[in-house]
Coordinates of C-alpha atoms and ligand atoms in Angstrom, one line a residue:
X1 CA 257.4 161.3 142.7
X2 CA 254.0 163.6 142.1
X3 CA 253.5 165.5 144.9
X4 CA 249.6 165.4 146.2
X5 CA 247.7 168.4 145.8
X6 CA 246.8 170.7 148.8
X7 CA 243.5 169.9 150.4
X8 CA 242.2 172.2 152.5
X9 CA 238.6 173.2 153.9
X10 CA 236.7 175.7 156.5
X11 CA 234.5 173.6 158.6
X12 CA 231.9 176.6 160.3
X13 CA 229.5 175.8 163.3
X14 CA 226.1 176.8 161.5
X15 CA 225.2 178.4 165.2
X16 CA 224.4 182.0 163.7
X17 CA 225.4 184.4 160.9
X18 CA 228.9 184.4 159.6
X19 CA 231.0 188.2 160.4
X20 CA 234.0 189.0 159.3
X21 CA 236.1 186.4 161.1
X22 CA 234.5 184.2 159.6
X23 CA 235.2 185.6 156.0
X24 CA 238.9 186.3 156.7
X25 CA 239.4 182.7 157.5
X26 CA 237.5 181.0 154.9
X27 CA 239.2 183.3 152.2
X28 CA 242.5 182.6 153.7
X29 CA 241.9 178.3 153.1
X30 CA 240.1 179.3 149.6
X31 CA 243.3 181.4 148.3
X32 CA 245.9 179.0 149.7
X33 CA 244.1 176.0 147.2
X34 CA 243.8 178.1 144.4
X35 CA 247.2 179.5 144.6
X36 CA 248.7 175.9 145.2
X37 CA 246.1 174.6 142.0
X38 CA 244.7 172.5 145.5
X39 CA 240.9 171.5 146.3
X40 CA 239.0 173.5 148.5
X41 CA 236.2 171.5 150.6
X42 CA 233.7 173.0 152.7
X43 CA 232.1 170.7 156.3
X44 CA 229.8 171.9 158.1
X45 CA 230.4 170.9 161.7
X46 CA 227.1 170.8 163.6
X47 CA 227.3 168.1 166.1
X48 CA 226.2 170.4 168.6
X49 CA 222.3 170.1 168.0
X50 CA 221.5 172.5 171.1
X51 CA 223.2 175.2 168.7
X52 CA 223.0 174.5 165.3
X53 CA 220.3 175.3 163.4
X54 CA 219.6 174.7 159.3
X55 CA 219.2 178.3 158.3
X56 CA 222.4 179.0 159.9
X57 CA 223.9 176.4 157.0
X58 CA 221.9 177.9 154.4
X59 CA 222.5 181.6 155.3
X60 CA 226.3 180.5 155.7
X61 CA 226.3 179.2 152.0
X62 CA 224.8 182.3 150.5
X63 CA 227.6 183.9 152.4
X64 CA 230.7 182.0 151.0
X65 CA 228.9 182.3 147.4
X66 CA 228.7 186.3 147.6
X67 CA 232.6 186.3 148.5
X68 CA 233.2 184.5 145.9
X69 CA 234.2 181.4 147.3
X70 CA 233.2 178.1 145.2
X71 CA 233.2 174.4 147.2
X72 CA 233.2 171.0 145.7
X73 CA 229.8 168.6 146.4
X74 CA 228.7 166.7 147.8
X75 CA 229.5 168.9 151.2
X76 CA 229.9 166.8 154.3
X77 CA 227.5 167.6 157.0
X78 CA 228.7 166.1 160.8
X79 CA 225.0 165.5 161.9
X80 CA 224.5 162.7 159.1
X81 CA 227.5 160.4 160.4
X82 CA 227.1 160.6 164.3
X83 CA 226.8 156.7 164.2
X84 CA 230.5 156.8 162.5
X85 CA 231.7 158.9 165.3
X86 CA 230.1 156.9 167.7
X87 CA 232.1 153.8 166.3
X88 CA 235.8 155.4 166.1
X89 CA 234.7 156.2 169.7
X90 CA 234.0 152.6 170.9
X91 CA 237.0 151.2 169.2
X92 CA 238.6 153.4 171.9
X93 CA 237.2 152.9 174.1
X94 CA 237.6 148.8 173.4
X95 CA 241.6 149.6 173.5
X96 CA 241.3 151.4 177.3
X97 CA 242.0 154.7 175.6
X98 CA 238.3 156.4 177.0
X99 CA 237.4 156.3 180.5
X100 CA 233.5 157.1 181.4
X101 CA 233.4 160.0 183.6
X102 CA 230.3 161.1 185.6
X103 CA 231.5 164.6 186.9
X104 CA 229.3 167.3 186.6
X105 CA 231.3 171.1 186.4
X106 CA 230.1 171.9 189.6
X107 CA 231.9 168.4 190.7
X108 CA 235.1 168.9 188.7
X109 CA 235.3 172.5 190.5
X110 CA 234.6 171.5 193.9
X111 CA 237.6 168.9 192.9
X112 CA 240.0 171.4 192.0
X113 CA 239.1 173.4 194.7
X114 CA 239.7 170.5 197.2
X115 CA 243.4 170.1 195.4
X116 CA 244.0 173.7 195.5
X117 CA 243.9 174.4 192.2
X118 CA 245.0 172.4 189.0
X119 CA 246.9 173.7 185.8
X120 CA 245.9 175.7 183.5
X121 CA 244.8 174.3 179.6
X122 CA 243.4 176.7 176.4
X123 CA 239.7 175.6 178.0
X124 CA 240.1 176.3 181.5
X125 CA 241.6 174.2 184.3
X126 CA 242.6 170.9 183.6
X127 CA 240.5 167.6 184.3
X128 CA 241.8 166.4 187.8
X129 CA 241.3 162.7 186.6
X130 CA 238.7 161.9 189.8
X131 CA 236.8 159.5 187.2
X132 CA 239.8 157.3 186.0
X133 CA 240.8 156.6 189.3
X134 CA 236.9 154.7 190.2
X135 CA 237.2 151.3 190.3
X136 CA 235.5 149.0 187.7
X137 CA 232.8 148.3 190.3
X138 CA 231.9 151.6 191.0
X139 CA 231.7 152.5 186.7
X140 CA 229.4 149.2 187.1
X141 CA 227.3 150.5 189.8
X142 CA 227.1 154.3 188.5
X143 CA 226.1 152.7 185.1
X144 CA 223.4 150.3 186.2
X145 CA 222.1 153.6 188.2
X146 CA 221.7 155.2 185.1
X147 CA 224.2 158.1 185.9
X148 CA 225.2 160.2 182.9
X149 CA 228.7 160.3 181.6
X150 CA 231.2 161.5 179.0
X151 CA 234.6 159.6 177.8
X152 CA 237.1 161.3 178.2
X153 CA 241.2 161.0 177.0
X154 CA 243.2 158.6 179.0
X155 CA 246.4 160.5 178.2
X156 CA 248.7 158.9 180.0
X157 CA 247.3 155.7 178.1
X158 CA 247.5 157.4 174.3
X159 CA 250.9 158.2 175.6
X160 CA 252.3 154.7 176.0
X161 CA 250.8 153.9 172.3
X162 CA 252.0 156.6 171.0
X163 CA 255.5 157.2 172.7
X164 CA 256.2 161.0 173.2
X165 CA 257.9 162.3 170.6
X166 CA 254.9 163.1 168.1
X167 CA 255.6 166.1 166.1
X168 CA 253.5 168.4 163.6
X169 CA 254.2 171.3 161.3
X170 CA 253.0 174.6 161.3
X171 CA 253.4 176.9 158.3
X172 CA 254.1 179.7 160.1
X173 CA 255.4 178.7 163.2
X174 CA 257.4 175.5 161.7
X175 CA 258.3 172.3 163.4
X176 CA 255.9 171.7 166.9
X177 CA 256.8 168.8 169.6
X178 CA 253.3 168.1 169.9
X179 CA 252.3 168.2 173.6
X180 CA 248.6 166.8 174.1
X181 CA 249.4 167.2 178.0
X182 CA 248.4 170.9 177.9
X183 CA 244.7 169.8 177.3
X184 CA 244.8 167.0 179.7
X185 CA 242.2 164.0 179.6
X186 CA 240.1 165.9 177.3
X187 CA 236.2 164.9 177.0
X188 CA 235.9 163.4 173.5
X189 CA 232.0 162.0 173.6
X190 CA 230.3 164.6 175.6
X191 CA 227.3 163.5 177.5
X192 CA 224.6 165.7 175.9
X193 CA 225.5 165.0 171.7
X194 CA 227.9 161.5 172.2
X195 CA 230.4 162.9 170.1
X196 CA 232.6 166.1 170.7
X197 CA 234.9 168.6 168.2
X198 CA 238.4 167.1 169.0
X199 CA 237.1 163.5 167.5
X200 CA 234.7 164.2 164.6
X201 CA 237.1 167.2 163.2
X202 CA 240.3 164.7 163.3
X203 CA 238.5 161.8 161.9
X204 CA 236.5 163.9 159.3
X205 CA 239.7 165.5 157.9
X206 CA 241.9 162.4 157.4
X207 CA 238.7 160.6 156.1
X208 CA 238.7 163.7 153.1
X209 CA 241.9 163.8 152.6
X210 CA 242.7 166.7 153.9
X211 CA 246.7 167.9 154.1
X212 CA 246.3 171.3 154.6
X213 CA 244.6 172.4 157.7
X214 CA 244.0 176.4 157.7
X215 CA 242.0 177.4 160.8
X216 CA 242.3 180.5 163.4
X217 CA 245.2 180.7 165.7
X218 CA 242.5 180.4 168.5
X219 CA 242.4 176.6 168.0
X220 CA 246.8 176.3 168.1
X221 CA 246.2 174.3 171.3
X222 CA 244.2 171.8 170.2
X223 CA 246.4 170.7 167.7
X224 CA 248.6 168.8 170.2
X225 CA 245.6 167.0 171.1
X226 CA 244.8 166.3 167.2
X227 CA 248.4 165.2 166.7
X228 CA 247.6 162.5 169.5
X229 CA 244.5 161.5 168.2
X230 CA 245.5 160.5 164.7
X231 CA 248.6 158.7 165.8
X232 CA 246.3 156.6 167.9
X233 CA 243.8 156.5 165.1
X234 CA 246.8 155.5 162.4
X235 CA 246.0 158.6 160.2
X236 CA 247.9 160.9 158.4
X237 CA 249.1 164.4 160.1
X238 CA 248.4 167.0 157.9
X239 CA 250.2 170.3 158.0
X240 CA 248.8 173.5 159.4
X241 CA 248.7 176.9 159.0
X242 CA 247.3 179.5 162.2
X243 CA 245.8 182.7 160.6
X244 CA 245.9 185.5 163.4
X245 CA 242.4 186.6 164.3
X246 CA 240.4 189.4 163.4
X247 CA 239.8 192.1 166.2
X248 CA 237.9 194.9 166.8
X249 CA 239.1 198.6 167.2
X250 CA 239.8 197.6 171.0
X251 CA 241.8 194.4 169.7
X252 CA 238.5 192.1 170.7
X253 CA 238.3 189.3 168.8
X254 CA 235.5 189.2 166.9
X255 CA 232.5 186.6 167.8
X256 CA 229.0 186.0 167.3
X257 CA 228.2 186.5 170.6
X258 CA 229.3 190.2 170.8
X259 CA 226.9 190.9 168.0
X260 CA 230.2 191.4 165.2
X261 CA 228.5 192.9 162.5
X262 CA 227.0 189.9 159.8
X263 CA 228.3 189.5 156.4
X264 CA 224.4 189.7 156.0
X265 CA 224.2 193.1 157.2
X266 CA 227.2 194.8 155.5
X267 CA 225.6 193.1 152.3
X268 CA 222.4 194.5 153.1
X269 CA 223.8 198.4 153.7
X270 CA 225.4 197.9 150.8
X271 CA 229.2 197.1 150.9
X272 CA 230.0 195.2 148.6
X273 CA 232.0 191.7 147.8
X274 CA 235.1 193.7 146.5
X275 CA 235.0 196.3 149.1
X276 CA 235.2 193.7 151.7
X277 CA 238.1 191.6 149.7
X278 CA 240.2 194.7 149.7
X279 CA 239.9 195.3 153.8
X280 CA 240.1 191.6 154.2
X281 CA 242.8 190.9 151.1
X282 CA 245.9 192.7 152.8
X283 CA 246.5 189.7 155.3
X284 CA 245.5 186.9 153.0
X285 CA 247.2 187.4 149.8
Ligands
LIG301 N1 234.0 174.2 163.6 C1 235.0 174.9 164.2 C2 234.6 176.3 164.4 O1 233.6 176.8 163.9 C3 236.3 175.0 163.3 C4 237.1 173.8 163.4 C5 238.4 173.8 162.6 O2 238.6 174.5 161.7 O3 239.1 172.9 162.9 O4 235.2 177.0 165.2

């Protein structure tokens, strides 16, 4: 029986200049396709239009191109197919698997306070459920009032279509029950863009046929959740594989936001592609 070649991508925000991280991690998908004679996609995820911006994609391409790294076309770019994501959302949604929910942080907080606390997910506390318990009237009412809301995971609901024992593979880690309960009822059409990571990046990988999912260690968690949502979606799990992170001299993890130096700038003073392969190339060989 042929076996299907690996397919595998790096899928950046385009919300600033790529560093290092970012070049560890798309090196590590781009060597794991060519070594396995697989395809090598690149997505640019930039739902989030408070954040993206297009020079971000352009500089990011000029990037990948100076480490060598080579994509196939035409490159997928989230922003063009909200009104897909907005469809898999109200099919759903249709199938009671999305609840609206009207809570503002300040309201979830002042929940959990209220309860005393509430566990503990990879994002922060978990969603006390305050909006799934309203009653249809009061999701009537709110509506017509022209409150704001999100939809968010009915897990207990995915749950009873999905039975509990889904399962994914990491290649480093091996065999995982997945267990979607550690991210609770997770927000998967956020107010402000009517979409959200967890749906678009599921939906966009089975839809490419992607089988090889190579992506930080950072984003481990979320998998149970993706393992939930394509079972209730009827797509494929691919496997995974959780690169470590790359941190700074006081183990920091490097991130845009603390000003990690730019591939841009180490160009620019002069390091070049190789040099950067060679401190990059011990961990993804
Ligand atoms: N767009 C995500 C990020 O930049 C990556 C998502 C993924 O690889 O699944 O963090």
């Amino acid at each position: 029986m042929p076996v299907s070649p690996t397919v595998t991508r790096f899928a950046p925000s385009p919300t600033g200049l790529l560093h290092c991280g970012h070049a560890f991690s798309a090196l590590t998908a781009f060597r794991i396709a060519q070594k396995e004679g697989g395809r090598f996609l690149l997505r640019i995820e930039d739902i989030d239009s408070t954040r993206c911006q297009r020079r971000f994609e352009e500089a990011l391409k000029e990037d990948l191109a100076w480490l060598g790294i080579t994509w196939e076309s035409p490159v997928r770019r989230q922003s063009d197919h909200l009104a897909e994501y907005k469809e898999v959302a109200e099919k759903l949604r249709a199938r009671g698997l999305l609840y609206p929910c009207f809570c503002t942080r300040r309201d979830i907080q002042r929940e959990i306070e209220a309860a005393g606390g509430a566990p503990h997910g990879s994002e922060g506390p978990l969603y006390p459920g305050t909006c799934r318990r309203l009653s249809s009237r009061d999701v009537e009412e709110r509506m017509a009032r022209g409150d704001e809301y999100a939809l968010r995971l009915n897990l207990e609901e995915a749950l009873r279509v999905t039975g509990s024992g889904l399962e994914w593979f990491d290649r480093h880690q091996g065999l995982q029950k997945a267990r979607p309960e550690l991210l609770g009822d997770t927000v998967l059409v956020r107010k402000d863009i009517g979409c959200s990571y967890h749906l678009c990046v599921v939906w966009d990988d089975a839809l490419q046929g992607v089988n090889l999912i190579s992506r930080g260690e950072d984003l481990f968690e979320a998998t149970h959740l993706h393992c939930l949502l394509q079972a209730v979606l009827g797509l494929p799990c691919p496997e995974y594989v959780h690169h470590e992170l790359l941190r700074d001299s006081s183990g920091r993890r490097l991130a845009k936001r603390d000003q990690a130096e730019t591939l841009r700038s180490l160009r620019e003073r002069g390091v070049s592609a190789e040099e950067l392969h060679v401190i990059l190339g011990r961990s993804t060989q």
